[in-house]
PDB file of C-alpha atoms in Angstrom:
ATOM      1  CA  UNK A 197       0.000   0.000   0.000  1.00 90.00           C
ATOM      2  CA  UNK A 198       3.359   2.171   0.445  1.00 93.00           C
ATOM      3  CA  UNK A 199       3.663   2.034  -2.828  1.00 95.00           C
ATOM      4  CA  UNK A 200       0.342   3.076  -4.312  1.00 97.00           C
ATOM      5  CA  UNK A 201       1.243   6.282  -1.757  1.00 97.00           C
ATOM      6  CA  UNK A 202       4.383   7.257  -2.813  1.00 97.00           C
ATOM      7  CA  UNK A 203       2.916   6.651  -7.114  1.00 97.00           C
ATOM      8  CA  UNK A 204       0.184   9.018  -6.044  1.00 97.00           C
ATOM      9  CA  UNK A 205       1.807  11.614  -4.354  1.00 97.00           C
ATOM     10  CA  UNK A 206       4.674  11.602  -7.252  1.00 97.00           C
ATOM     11  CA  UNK A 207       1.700  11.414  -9.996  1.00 98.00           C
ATOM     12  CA  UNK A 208       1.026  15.236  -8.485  1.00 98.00           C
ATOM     13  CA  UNK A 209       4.229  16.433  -7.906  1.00 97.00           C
ATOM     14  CA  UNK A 210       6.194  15.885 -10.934  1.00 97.00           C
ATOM     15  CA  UNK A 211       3.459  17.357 -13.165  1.00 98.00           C
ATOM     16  CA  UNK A 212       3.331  19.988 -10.694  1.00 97.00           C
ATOM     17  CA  UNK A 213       7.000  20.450 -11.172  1.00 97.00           C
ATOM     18  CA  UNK A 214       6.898  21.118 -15.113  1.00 97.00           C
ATOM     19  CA  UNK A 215       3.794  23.426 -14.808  1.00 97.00           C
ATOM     20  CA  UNK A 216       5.433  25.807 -12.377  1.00 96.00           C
ATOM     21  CA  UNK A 217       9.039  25.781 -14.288  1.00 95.00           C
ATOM     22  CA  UNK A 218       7.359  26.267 -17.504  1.00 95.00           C
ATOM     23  CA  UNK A 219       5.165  29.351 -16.125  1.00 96.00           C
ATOM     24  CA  UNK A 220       8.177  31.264 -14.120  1.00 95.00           C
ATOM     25  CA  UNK A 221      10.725  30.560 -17.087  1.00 91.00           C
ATOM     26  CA  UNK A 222       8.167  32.508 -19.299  1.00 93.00           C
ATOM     27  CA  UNK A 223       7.840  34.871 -17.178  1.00 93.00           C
ATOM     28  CA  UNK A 224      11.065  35.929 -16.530  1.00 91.00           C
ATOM     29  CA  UNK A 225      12.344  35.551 -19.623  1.00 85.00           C
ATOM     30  CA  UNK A 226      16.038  35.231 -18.162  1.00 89.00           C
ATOM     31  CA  UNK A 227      18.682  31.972 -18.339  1.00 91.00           C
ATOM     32  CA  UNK A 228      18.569  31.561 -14.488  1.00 95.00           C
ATOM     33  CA  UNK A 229      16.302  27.996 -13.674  1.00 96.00           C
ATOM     34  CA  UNK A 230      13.984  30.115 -11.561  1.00 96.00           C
ATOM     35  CA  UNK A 231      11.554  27.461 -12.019  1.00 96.00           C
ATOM     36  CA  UNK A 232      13.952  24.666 -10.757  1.00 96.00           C
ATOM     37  CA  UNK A 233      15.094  26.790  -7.829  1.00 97.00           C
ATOM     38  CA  UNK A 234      11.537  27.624  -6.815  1.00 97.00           C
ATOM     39  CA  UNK A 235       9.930  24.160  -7.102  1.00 97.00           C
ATOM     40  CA  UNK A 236      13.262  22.668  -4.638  1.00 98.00           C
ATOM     41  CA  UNK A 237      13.222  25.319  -2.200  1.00 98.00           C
ATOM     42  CA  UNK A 238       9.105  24.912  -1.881  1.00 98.00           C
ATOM     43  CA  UNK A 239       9.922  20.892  -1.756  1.00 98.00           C
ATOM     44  CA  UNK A 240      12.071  21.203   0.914  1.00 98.00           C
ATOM     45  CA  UNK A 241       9.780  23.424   2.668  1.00 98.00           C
ATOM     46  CA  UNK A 242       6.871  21.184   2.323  1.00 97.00           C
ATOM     47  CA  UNK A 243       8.723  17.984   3.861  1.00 97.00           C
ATOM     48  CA  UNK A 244      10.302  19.504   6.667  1.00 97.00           C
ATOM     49  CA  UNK A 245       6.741  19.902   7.680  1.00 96.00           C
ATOM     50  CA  UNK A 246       5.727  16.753   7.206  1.00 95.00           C
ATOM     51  CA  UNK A 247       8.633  15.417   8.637  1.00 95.00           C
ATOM     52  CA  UNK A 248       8.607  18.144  11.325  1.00 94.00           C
ATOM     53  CA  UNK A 249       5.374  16.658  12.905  1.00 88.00           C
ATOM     54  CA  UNK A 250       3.761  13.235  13.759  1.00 79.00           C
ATOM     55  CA  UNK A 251       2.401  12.638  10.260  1.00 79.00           C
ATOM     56  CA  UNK A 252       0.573   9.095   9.688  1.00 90.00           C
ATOM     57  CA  UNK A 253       3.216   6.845   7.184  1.00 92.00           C
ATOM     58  CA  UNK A 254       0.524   7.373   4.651  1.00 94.00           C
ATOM     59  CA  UNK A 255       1.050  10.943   4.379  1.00 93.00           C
ATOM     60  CA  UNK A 256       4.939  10.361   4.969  1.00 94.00           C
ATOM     61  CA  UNK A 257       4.899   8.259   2.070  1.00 96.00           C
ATOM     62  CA  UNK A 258       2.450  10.161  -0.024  1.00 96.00           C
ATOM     63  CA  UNK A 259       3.511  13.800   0.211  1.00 96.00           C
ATOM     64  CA  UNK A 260       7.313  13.549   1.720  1.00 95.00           C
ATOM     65  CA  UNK A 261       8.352  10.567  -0.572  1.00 95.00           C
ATOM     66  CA  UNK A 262       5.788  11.121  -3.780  1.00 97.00           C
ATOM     67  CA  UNK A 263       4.846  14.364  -3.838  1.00 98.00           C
ATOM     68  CA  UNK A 264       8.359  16.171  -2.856  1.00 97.00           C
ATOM     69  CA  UNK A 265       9.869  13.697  -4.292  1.00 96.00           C
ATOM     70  CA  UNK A 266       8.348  14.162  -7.561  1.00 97.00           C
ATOM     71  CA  UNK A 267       8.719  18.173  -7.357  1.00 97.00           C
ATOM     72  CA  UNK A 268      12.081  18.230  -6.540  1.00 96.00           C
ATOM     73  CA  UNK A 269      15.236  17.745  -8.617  1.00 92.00           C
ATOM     74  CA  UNK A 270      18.458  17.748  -8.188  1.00 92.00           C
ATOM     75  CA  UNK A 271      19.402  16.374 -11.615  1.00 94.00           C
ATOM     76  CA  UNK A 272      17.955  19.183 -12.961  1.00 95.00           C
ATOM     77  CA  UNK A 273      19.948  21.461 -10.726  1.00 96.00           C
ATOM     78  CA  UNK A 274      23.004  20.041 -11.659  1.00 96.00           C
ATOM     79  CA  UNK A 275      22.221  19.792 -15.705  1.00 97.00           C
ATOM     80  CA  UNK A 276      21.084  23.509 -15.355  1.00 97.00           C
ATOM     81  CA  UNK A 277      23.939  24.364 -13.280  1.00 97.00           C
ATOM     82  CA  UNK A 278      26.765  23.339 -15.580  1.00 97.00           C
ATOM     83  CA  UNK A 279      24.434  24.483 -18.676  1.00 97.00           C
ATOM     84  CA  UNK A 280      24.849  28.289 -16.954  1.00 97.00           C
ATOM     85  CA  UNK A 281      28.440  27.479 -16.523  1.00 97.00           C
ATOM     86  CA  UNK A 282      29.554  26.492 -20.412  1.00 97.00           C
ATOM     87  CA  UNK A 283      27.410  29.286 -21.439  1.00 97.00           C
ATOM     88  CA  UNK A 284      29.531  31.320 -19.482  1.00 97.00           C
ATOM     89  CA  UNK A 285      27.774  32.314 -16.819  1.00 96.00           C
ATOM     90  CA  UNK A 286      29.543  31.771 -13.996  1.00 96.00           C
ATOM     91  CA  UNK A 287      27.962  34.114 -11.564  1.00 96.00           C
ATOM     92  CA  UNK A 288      24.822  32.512 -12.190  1.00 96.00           C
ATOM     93  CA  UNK A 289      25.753  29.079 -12.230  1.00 97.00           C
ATOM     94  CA  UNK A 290      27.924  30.025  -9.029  1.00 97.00           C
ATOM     95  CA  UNK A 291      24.829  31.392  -7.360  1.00 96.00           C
ATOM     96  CA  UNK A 292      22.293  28.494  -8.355  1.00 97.00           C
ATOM     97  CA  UNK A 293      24.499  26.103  -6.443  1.00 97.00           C
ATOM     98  CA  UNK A 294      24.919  28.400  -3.330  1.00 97.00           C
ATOM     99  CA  UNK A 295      21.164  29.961  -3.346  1.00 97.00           C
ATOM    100  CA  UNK A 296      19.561  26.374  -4.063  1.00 97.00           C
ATOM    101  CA  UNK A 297      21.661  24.657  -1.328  1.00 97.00           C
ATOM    102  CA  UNK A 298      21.372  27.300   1.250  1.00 98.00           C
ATOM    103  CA  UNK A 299      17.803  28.294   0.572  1.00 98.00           C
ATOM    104  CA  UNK A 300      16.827  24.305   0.106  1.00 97.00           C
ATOM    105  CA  UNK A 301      17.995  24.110   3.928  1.00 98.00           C
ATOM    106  CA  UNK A 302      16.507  26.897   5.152  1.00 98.00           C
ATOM    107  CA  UNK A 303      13.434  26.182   4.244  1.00 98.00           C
ATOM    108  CA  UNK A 304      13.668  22.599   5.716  1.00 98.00           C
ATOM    109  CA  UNK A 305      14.723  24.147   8.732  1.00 98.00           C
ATOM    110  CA  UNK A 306      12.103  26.231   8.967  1.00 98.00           C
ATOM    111  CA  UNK A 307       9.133  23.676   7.913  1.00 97.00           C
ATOM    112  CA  UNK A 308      10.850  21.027  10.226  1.00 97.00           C
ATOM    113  CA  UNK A 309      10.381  23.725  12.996  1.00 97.00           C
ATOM    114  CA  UNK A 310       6.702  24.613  11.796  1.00 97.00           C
ATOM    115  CA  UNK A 311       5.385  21.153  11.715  1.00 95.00           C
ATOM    116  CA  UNK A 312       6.736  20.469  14.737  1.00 95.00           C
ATOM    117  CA  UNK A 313       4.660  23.590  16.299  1.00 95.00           C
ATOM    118  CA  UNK A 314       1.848  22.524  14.263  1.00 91.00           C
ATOM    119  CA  UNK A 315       1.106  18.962  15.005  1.00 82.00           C
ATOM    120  CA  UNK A 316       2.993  19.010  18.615  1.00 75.00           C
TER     121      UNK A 316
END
């Protein structure tokens, strides 16, 4: 039954994924993987406060596991990363790698804290 969970929970999330990247690359029109950054930080968000609280395994496995595991992506991070670097755009490739990993945290950190408050 884990397993029909975690399918579920990644049958929103990675769709979820595209549909946000696609609409904040359009709109801001730059080189910089807004979308990517966005949907990770948000992800990481999202299961710290699952995590943060006493959340059934159901919801564990259906919205940590599937759903942030379907919205996140750290391939992408790194294929967008080095794409930013041979392009020659160091600073922005330099800051996608500290911004995503510092942000990513933070916003763990803080949803770890707030599910903790909120189901506690």
């Amino acid at each position: 039954m884990t397993g029909l969970w975690v399918a579920l929970g990644a049958a929103v999330g990675a769709p979820t994924r595209y549909l946000v990247d696609r609409a904040l690359q359009r709109t801001h029109g730059t080189s910089f993987p807004w979308g990517t950054f966005t949907v990770n930080v948000v992800a990481s968000f999202v299961l710290g406060i699952v995590l943060g609280g006493a959340s059934p395994s159901a919801v564990v496995a259906a919205v940590g596991t599937g759903f942030c595991g379907g919205l996140s992506t750290w391939s992408t991070l790194g294929y967008e990363t080095v794409r930013l670097a041979e392009a020659g755009e160091r600073a922005h490739s330099l800051f996608n790698v500290v911004m995503s990993t510092f942000a990513g945290l933070g916003a763990a950190s803080l949803g770890l804290i707030l599910g903790a408050a909120l189901w506690s």
